[in-house]
PDB file of C-alpha atoms and ligand atoms in Angstrom:
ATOM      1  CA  UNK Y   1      -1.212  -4.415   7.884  1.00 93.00           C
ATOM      2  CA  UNK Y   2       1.102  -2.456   5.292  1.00 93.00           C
ATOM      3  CA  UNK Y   3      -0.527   1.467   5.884  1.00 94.00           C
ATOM      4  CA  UNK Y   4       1.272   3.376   2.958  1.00 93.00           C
ATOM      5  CA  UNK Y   5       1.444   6.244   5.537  1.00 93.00           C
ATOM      6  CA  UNK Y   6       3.190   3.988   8.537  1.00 92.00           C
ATOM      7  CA  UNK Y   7       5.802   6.107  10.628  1.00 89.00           C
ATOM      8  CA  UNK Y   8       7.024   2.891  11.673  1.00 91.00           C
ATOM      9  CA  UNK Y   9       7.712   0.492   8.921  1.00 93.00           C
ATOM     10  CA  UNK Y  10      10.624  -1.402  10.404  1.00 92.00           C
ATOM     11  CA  UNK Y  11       7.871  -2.762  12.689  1.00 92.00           C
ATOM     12  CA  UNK Y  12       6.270  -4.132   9.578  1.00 91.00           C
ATOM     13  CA  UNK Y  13       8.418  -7.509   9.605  1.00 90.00           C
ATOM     14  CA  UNK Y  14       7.941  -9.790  12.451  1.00 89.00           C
ATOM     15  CA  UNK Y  15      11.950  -9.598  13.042  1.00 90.00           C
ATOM     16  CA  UNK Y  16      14.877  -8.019  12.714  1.00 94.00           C
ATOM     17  CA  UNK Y  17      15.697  -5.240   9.628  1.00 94.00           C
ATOM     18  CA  UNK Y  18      18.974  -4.396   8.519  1.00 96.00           C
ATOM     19  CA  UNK Y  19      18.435   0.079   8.097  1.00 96.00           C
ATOM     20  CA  UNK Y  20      21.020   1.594   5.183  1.00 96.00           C
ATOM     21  CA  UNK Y  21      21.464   5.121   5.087  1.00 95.00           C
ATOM     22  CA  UNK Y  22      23.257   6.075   2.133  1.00 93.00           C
ATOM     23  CA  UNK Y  23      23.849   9.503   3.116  1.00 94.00           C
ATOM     24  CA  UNK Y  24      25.649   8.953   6.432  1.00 96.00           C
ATOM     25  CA  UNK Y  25      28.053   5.810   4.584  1.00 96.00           C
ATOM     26  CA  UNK Y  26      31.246   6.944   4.231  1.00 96.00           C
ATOM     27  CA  UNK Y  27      32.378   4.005   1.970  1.00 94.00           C
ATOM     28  CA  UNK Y  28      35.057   2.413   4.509  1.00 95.00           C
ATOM     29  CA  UNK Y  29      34.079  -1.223   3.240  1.00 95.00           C
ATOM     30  CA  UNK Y  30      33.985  -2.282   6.888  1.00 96.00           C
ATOM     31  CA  UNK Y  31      30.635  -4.087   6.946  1.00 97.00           C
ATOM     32  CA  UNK Y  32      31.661  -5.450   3.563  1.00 96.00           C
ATOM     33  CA  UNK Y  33      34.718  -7.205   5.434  1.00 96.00           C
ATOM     34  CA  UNK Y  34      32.512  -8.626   8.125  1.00 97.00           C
ATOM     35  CA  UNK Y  35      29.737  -9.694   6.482  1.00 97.00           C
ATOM     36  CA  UNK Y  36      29.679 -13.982   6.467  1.00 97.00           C
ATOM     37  CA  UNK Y  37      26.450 -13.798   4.290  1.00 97.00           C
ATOM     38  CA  UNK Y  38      28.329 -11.712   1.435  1.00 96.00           C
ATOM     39  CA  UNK Y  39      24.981 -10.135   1.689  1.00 97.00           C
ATOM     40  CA  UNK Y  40      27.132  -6.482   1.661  1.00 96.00           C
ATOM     41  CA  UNK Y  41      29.123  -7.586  -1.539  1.00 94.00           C
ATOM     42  CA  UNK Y  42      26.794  -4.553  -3.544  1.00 93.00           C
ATOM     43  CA  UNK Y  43      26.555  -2.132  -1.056  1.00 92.00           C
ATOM     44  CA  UNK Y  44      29.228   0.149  -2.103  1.00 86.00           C
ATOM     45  CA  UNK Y  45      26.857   0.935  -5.670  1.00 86.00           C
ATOM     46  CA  UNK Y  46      23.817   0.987  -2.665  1.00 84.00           C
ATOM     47  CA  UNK Y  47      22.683  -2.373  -2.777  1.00 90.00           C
ATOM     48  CA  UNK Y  48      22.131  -4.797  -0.108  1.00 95.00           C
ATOM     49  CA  UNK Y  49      21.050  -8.468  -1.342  1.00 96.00           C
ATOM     50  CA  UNK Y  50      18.709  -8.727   0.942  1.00 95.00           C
ATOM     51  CA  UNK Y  51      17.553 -12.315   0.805  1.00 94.00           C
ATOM     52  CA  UNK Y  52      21.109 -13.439   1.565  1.00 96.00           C
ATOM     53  CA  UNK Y  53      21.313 -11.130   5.207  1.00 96.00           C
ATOM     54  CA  UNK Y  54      20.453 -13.598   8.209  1.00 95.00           C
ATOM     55  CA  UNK Y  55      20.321 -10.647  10.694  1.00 95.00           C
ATOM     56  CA  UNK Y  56      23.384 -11.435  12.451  1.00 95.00           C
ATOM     57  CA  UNK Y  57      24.146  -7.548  13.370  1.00 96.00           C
ATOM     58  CA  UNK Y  58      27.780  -7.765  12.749  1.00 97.00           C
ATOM     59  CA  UNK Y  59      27.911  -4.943   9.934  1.00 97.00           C
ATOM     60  CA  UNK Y  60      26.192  -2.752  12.482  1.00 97.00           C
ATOM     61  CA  UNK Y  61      28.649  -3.318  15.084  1.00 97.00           C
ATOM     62  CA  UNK Y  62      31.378  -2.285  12.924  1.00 98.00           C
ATOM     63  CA  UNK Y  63      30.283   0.620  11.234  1.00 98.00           C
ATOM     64  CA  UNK Y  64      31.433   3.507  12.023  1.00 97.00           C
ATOM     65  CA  UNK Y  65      28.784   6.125  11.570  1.00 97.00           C
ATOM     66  CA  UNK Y  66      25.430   4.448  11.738  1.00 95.00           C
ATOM     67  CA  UNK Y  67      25.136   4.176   7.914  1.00 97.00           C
ATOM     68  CA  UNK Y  68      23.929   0.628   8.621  1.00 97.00           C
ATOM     69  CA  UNK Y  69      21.875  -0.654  11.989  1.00 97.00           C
ATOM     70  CA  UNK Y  70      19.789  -3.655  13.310  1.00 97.00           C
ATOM     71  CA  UNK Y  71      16.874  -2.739  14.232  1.00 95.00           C
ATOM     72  CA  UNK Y  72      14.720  -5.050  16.547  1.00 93.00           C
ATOM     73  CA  UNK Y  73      15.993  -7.322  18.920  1.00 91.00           C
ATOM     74  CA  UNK Y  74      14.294 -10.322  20.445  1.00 93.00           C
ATOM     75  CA  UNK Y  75      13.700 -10.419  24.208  1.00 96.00           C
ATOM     76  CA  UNK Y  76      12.411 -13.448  26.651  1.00 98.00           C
ATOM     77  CA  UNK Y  77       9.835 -12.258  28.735  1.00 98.00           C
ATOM     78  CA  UNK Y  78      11.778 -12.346  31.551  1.00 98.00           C
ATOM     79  CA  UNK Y  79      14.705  -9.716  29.984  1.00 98.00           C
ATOM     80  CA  UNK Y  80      12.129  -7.163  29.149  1.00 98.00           C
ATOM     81  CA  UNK Y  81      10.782  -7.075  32.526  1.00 98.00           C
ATOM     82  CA  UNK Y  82      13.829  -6.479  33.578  1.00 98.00           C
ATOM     83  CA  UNK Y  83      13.956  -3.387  31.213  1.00 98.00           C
ATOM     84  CA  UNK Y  84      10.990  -2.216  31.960  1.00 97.00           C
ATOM     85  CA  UNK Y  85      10.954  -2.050  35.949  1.00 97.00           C
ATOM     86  CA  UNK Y  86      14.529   0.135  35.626  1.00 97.00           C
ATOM     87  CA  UNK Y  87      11.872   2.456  35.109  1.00 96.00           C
ATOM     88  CA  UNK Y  88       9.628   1.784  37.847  1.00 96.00           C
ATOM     89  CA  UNK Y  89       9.952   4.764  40.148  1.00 96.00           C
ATOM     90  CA  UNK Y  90       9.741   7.372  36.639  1.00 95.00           C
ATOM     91  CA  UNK Y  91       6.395   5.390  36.333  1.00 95.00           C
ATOM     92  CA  UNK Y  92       5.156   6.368  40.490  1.00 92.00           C
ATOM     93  CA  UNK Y  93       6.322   9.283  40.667  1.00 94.00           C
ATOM     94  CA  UNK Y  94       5.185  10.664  36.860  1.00 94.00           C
ATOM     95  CA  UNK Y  95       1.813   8.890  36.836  1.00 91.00           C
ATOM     96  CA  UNK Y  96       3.482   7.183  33.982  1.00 95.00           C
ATOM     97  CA  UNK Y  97       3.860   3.401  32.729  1.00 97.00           C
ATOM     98  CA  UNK Y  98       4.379   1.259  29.698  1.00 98.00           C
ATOM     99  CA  UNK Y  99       2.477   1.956  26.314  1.00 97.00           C
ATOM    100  CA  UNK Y 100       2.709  -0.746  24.362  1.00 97.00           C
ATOM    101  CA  UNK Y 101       3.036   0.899  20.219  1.00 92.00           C
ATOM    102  CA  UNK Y 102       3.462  -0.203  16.946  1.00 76.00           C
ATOM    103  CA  UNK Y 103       3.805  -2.374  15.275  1.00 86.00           C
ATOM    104  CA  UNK Y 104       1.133  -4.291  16.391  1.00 95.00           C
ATOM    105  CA  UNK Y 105       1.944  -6.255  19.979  1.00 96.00           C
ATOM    106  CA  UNK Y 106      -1.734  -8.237  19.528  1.00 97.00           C
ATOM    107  CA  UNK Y 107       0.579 -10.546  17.444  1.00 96.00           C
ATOM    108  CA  UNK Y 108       1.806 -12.219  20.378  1.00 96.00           C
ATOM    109  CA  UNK Y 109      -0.992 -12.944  22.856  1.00 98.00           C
ATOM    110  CA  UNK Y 110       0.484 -15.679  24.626  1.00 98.00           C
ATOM    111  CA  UNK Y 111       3.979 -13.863  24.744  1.00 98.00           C
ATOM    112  CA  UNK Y 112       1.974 -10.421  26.603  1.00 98.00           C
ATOM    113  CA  UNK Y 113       0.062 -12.311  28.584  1.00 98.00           C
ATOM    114  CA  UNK Y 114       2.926 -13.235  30.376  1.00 98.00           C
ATOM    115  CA  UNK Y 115       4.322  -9.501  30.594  1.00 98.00           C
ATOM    116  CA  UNK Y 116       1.505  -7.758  31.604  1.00 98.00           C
ATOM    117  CA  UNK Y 117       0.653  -9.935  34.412  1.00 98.00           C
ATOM    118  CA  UNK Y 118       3.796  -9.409  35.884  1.00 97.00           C
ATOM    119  CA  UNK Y 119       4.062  -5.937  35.099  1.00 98.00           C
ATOM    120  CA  UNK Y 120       0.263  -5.368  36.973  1.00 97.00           C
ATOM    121  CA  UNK Y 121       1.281  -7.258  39.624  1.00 97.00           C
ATOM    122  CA  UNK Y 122       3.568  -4.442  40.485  1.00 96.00           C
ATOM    123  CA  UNK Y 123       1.047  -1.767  39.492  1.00 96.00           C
ATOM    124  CA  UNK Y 124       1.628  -0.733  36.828  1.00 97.00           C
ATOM    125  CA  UNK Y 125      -0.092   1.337  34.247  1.00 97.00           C
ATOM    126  CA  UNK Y 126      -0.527  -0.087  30.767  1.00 98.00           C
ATOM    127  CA  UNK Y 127      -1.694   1.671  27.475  1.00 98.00           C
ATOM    128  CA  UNK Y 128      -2.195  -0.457  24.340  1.00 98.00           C
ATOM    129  CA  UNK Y 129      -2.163   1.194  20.718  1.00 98.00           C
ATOM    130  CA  UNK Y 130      -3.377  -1.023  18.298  1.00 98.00           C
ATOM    131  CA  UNK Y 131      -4.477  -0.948  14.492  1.00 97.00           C
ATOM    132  CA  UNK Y 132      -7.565  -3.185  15.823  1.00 98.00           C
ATOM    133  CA  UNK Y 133      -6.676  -6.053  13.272  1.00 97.00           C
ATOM    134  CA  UNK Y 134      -6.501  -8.929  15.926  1.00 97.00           C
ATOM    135  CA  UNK Y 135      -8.255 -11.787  16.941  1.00 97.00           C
ATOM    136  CA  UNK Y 136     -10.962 -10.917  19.231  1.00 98.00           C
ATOM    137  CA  UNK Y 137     -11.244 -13.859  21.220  1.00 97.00           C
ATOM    138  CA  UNK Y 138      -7.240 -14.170  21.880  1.00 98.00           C
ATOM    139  CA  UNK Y 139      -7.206 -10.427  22.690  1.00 98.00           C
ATOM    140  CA  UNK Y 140      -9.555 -10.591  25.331  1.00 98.00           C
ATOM    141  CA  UNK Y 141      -8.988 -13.810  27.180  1.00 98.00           C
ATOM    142  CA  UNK Y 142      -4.889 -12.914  27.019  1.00 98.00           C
ATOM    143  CA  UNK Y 143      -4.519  -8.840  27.070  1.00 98.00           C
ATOM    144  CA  UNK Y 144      -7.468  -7.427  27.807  1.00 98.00           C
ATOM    145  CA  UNK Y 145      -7.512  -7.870  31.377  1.00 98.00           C
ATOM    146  CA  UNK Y 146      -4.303  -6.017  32.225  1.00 98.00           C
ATOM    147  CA  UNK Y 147      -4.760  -3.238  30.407  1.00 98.00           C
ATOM    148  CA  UNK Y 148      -5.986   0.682  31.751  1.00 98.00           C
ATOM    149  CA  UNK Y 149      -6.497   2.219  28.171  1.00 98.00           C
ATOM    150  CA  UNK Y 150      -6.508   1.619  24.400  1.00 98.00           C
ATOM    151  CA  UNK Y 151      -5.185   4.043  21.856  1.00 98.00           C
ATOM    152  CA  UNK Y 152      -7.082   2.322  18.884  1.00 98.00           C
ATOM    153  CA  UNK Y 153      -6.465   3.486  15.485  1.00 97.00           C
ATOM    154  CA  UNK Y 154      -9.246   3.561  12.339  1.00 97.00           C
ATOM    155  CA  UNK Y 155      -8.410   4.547   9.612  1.00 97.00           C
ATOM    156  CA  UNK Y 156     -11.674   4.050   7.245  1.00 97.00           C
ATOM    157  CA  UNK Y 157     -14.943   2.899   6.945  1.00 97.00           C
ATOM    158  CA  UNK Y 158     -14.625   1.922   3.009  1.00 97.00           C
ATOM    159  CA  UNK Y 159     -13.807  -1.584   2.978  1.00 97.00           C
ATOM    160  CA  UNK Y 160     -11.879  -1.322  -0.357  1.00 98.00           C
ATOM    161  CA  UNK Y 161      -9.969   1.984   0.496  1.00 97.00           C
ATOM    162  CA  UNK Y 162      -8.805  -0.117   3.577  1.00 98.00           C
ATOM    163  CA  UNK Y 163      -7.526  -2.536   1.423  1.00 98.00           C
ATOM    164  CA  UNK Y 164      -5.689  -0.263  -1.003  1.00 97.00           C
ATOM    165  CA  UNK Y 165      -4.159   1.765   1.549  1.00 96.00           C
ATOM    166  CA  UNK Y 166      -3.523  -0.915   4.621  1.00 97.00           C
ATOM    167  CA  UNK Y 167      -3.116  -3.843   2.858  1.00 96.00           C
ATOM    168  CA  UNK Y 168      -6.300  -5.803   4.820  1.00 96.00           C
ATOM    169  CA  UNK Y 169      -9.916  -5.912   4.825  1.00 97.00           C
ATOM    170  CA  UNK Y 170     -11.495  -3.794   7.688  1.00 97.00           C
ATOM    171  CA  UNK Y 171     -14.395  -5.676   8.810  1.00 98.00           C
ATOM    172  CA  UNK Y 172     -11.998  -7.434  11.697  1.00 98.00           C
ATOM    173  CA  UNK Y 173     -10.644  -3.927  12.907  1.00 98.00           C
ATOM    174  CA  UNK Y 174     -14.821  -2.522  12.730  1.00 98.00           C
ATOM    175  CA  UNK Y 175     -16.090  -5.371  14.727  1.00 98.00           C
ATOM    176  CA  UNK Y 176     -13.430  -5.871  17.236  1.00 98.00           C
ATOM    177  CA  UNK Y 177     -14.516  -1.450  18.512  1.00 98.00           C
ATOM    178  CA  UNK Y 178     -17.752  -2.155  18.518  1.00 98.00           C
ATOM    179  CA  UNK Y 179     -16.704  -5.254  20.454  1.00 97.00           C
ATOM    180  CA  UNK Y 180     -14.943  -3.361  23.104  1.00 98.00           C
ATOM    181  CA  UNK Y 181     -17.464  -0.801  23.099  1.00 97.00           C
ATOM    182  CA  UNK Y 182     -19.884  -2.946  24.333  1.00 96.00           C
ATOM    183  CA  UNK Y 183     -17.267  -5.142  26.530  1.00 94.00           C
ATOM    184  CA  UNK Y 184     -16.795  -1.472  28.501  1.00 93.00           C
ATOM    185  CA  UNK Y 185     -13.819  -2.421  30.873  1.00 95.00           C
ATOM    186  CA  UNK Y 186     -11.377  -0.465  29.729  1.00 97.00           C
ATOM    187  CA  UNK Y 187     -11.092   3.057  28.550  1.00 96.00           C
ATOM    188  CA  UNK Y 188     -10.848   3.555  24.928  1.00 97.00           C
ATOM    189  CA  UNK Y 189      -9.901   6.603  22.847  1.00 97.00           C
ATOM    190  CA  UNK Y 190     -10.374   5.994  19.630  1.00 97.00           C
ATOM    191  CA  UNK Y 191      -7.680   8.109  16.661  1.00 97.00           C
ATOM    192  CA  UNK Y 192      -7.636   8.971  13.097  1.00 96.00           C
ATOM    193  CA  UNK Y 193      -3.787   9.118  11.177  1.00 96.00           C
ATOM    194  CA  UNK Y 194      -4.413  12.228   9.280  1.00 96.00           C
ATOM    195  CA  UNK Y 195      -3.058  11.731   5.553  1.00 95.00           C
ATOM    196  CA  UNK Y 196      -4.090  14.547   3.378  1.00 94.00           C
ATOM    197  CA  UNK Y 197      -6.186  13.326   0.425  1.00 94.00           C
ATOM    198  CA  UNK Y 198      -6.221  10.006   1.517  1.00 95.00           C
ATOM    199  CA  UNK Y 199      -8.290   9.722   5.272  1.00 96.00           C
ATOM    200  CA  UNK Y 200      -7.978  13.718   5.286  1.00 95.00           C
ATOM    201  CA  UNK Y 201     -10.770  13.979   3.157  1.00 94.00           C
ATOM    202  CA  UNK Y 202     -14.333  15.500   3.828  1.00 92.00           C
ATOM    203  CA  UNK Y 203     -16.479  11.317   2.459  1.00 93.00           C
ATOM    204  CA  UNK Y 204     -13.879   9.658   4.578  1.00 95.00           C
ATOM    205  CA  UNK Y 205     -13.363  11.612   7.756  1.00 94.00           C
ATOM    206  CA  UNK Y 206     -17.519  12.303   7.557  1.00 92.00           C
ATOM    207  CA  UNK Y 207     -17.916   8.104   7.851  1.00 94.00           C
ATOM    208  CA  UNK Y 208     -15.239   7.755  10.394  1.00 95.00           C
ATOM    209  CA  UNK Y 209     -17.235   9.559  12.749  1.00 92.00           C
ATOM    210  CA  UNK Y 210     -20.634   8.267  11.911  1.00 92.00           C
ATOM    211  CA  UNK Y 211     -19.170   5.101  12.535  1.00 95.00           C
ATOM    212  CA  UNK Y 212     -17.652   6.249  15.923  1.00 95.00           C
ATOM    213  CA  UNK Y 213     -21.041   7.788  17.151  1.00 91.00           C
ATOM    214  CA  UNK Y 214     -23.050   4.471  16.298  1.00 93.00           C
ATOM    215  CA  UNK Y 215     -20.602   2.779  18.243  1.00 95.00           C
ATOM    216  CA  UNK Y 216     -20.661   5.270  21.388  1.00 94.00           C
ATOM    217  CA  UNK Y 217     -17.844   7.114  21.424  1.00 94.00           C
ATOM    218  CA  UNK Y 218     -18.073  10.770  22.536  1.00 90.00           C
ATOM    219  CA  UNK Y 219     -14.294  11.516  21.381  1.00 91.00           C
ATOM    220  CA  UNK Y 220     -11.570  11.177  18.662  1.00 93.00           C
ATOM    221  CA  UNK Y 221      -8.259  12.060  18.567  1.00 94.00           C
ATOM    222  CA  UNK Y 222      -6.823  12.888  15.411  1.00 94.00           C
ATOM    223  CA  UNK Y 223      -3.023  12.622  15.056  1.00 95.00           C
ATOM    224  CA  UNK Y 224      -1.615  14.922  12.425  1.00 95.00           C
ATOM    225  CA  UNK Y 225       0.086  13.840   9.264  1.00 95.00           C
ATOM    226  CA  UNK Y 226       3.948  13.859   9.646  1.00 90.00           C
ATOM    227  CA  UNK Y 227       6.215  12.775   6.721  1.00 93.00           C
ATOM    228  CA  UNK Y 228       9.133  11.723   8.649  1.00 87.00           C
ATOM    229  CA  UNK Y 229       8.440   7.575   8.123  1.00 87.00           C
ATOM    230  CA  UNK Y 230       9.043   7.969   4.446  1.00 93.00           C
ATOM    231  CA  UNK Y 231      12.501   8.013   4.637  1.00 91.00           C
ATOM    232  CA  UNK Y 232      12.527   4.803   6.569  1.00 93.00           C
ATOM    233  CA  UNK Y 233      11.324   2.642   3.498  1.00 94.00           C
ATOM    234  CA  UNK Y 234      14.090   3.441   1.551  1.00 93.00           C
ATOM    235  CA  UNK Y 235      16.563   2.551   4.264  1.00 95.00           C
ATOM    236  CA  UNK Y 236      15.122  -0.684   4.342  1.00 95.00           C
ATOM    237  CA  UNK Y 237      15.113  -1.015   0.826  1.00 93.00           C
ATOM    238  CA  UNK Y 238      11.560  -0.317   0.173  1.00 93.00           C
ATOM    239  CA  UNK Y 239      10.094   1.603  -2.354  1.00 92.00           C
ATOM    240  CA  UNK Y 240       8.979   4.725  -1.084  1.00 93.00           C
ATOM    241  CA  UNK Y 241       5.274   5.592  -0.636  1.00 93.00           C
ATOM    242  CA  UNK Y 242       3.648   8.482  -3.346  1.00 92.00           C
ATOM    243  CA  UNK Y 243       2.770  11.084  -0.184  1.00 94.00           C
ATOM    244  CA  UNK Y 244       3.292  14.293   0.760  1.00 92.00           C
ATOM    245  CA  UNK Y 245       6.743  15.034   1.595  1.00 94.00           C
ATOM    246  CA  UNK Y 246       5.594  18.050   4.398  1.00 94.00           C
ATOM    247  CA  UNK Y 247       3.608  18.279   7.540  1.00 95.00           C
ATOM    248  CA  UNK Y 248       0.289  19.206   7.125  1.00 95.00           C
ATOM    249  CA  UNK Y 249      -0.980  22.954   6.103  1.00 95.00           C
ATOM    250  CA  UNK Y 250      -2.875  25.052   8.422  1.00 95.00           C
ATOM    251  CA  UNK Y 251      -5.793  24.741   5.852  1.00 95.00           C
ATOM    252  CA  UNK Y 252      -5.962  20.988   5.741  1.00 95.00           C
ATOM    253  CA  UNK Y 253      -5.672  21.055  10.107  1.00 95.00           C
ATOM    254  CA  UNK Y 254      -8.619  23.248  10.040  1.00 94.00           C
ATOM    255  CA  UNK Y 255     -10.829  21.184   7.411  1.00 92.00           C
ATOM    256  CA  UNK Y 256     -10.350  18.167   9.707  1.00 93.00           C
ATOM    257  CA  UNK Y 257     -11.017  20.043  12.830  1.00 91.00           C
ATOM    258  CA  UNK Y 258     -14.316  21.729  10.998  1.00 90.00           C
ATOM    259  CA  UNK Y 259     -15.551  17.782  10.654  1.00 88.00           C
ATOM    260  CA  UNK Y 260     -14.927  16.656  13.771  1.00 86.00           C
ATOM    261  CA  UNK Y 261     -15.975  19.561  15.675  1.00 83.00           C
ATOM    262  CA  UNK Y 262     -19.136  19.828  13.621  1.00 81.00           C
ATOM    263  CA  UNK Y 263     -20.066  16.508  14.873  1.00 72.00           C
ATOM    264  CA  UNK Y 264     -18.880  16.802  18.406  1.00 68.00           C
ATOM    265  CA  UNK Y 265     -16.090  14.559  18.109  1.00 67.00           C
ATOM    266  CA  UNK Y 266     -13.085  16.224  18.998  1.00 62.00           C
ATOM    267  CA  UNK Y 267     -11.258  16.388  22.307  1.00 55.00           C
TER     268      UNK Y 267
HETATM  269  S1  SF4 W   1      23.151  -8.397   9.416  1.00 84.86           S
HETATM  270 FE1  SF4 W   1      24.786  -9.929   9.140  1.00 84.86          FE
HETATM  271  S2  SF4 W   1      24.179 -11.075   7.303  1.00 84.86           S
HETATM  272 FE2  SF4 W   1      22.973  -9.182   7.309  1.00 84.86          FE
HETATM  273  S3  SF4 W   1      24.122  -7.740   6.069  1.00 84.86           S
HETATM  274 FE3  SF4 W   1      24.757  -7.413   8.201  1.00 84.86          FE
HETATM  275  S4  SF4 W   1      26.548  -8.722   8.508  1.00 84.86           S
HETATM  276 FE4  SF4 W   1      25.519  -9.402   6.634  1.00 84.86          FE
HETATM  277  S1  SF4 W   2      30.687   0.235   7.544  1.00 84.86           S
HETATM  278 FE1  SF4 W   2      29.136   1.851   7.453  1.00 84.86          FE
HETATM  279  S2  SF4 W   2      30.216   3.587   6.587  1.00 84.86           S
HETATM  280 FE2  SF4 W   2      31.502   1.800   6.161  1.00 84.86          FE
HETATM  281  S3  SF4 W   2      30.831   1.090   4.093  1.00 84.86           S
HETATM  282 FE3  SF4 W   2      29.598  -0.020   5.598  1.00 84.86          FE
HETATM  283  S4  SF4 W   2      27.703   1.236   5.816  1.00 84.86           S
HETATM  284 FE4  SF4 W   2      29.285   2.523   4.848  1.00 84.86          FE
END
């Protein structure tokens, strides 16, 4: 999915980014130097040629202030296991674990599969947040089974203001709740991304929850509009979603409240 409001749009690409922040580049030329793509030959006017950059990381490593950085690295299963169980006695002793967030980790079934069951052998607690656009049958024979809870995110009901504003159809992300819903394993809490004027509105936020109470739910949690992902699409060379460029008033946190409290959605 491409949500205009993502906070995490260098998890959009299923690799590597290369991140330029023009405010922190000091114009040394360094990466320029280093660069065996000539990918950097533009950046001094702000320009990176994209479609030439294979990802290689080395104008990361040489800059000097962060003005450029990789972001994303791949792992075998076996290294991020490793990375994860540093953490293993934080995890006992804090009631904690590993949440797996976006991006969306349902992309790689067979690839979790193979974490999770070695990350439950040992006990451990697992959270899943997911945008719900996976395939159900993949999902629950691979990462279902090893999971305690599901953060799972809907946006709206409206079919075509899914599309408009996430890029994809929501009749996948629809079924798949009312799927687990019924499938009743695991905990689910269901969570609305508050965007003013675009799911923050009375029509939208009114069908959300009609379609959560038809499907069972007794709670919602709504997560509160932040603009602080907006930045990040011009640092990858995106252009940069039409939202508001503030956190949300105390107005609009009370209008959303108002509709989920007045249907007895709200924990
Ligand atoms: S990641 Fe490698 S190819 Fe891409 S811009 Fe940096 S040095 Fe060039
Ligand atoms: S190395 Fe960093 S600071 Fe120097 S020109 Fe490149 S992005 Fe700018």
């Amino acid at each position: 999915m491409r949500c205009v409001f993502c906070h995490n749009p260098e998890s959009q690409q299923l690799g590597p980014e290369i991140a330029f922040t023009s405010n922190l580049c000091i114009k040394c030329g360094a990466c320029v130097d280093v660069c065996p793509q000539g990918a950097l030959a533009e950046l001094l006017s702000g320009r990176i040629l994209r479609d030439k950059c294979n990802y290689c990381g080395k104008c990361a490593d040489v800059c000097p202030t962060d003005g450029l950085r990789l972001i994303g690295k791949y792992y075998s299963v076996e290294a991020l296991t490793e990375v994860l169980l540093r953490d293993f006695e934080y995890y006992r002793h804090s009631n904690g674990g590993v949440t797996l967030s976006g991006g969306e980790s349902t992309l790689f079934p067979s690839y979790l599969e193979l974490l999770l069951k070695g990350l439950k052998a040992k006990g451990i607690h697992i959270v899943l947040e997911t945008s719900g656009y996976f395939n159900y049958g993949a999902f629950r024979r691979k990462i279902y089974p090893y999971l305690d809870l599901i953060y799972y995110d809907i946006k709206f009901v409206d079919n075509a203001t899914h599309l408009k504003y996430c890029g994809r159809p929501n009749g996948i992300i629809l079924r798949n709740f009312r799927e687990l819903m019924t499938e009743g394993k695991v905990d689910i809490l269901p969570r609305i991304p508050l965007a003013p004027g675009i799911t923050l509105t009375e029509t939208n936020l009114g069908a959300v929850v009609d379609f959560l109470r038809s499907s069972g739910a007794k709670t919602v949690a709504p997560l509160s509009y932040n603009p602080m992902g907006l930045s990040k699409f011009e640092t990858l060379g995106r252009p940069k979603p039409n939202l508001p460029e503030r956190f949300m008033t105390p107005e609009e946190t009370r209008q959303a409240y108002e509709i989920l409290k007045r249907n007895s959605l709200f924990r």
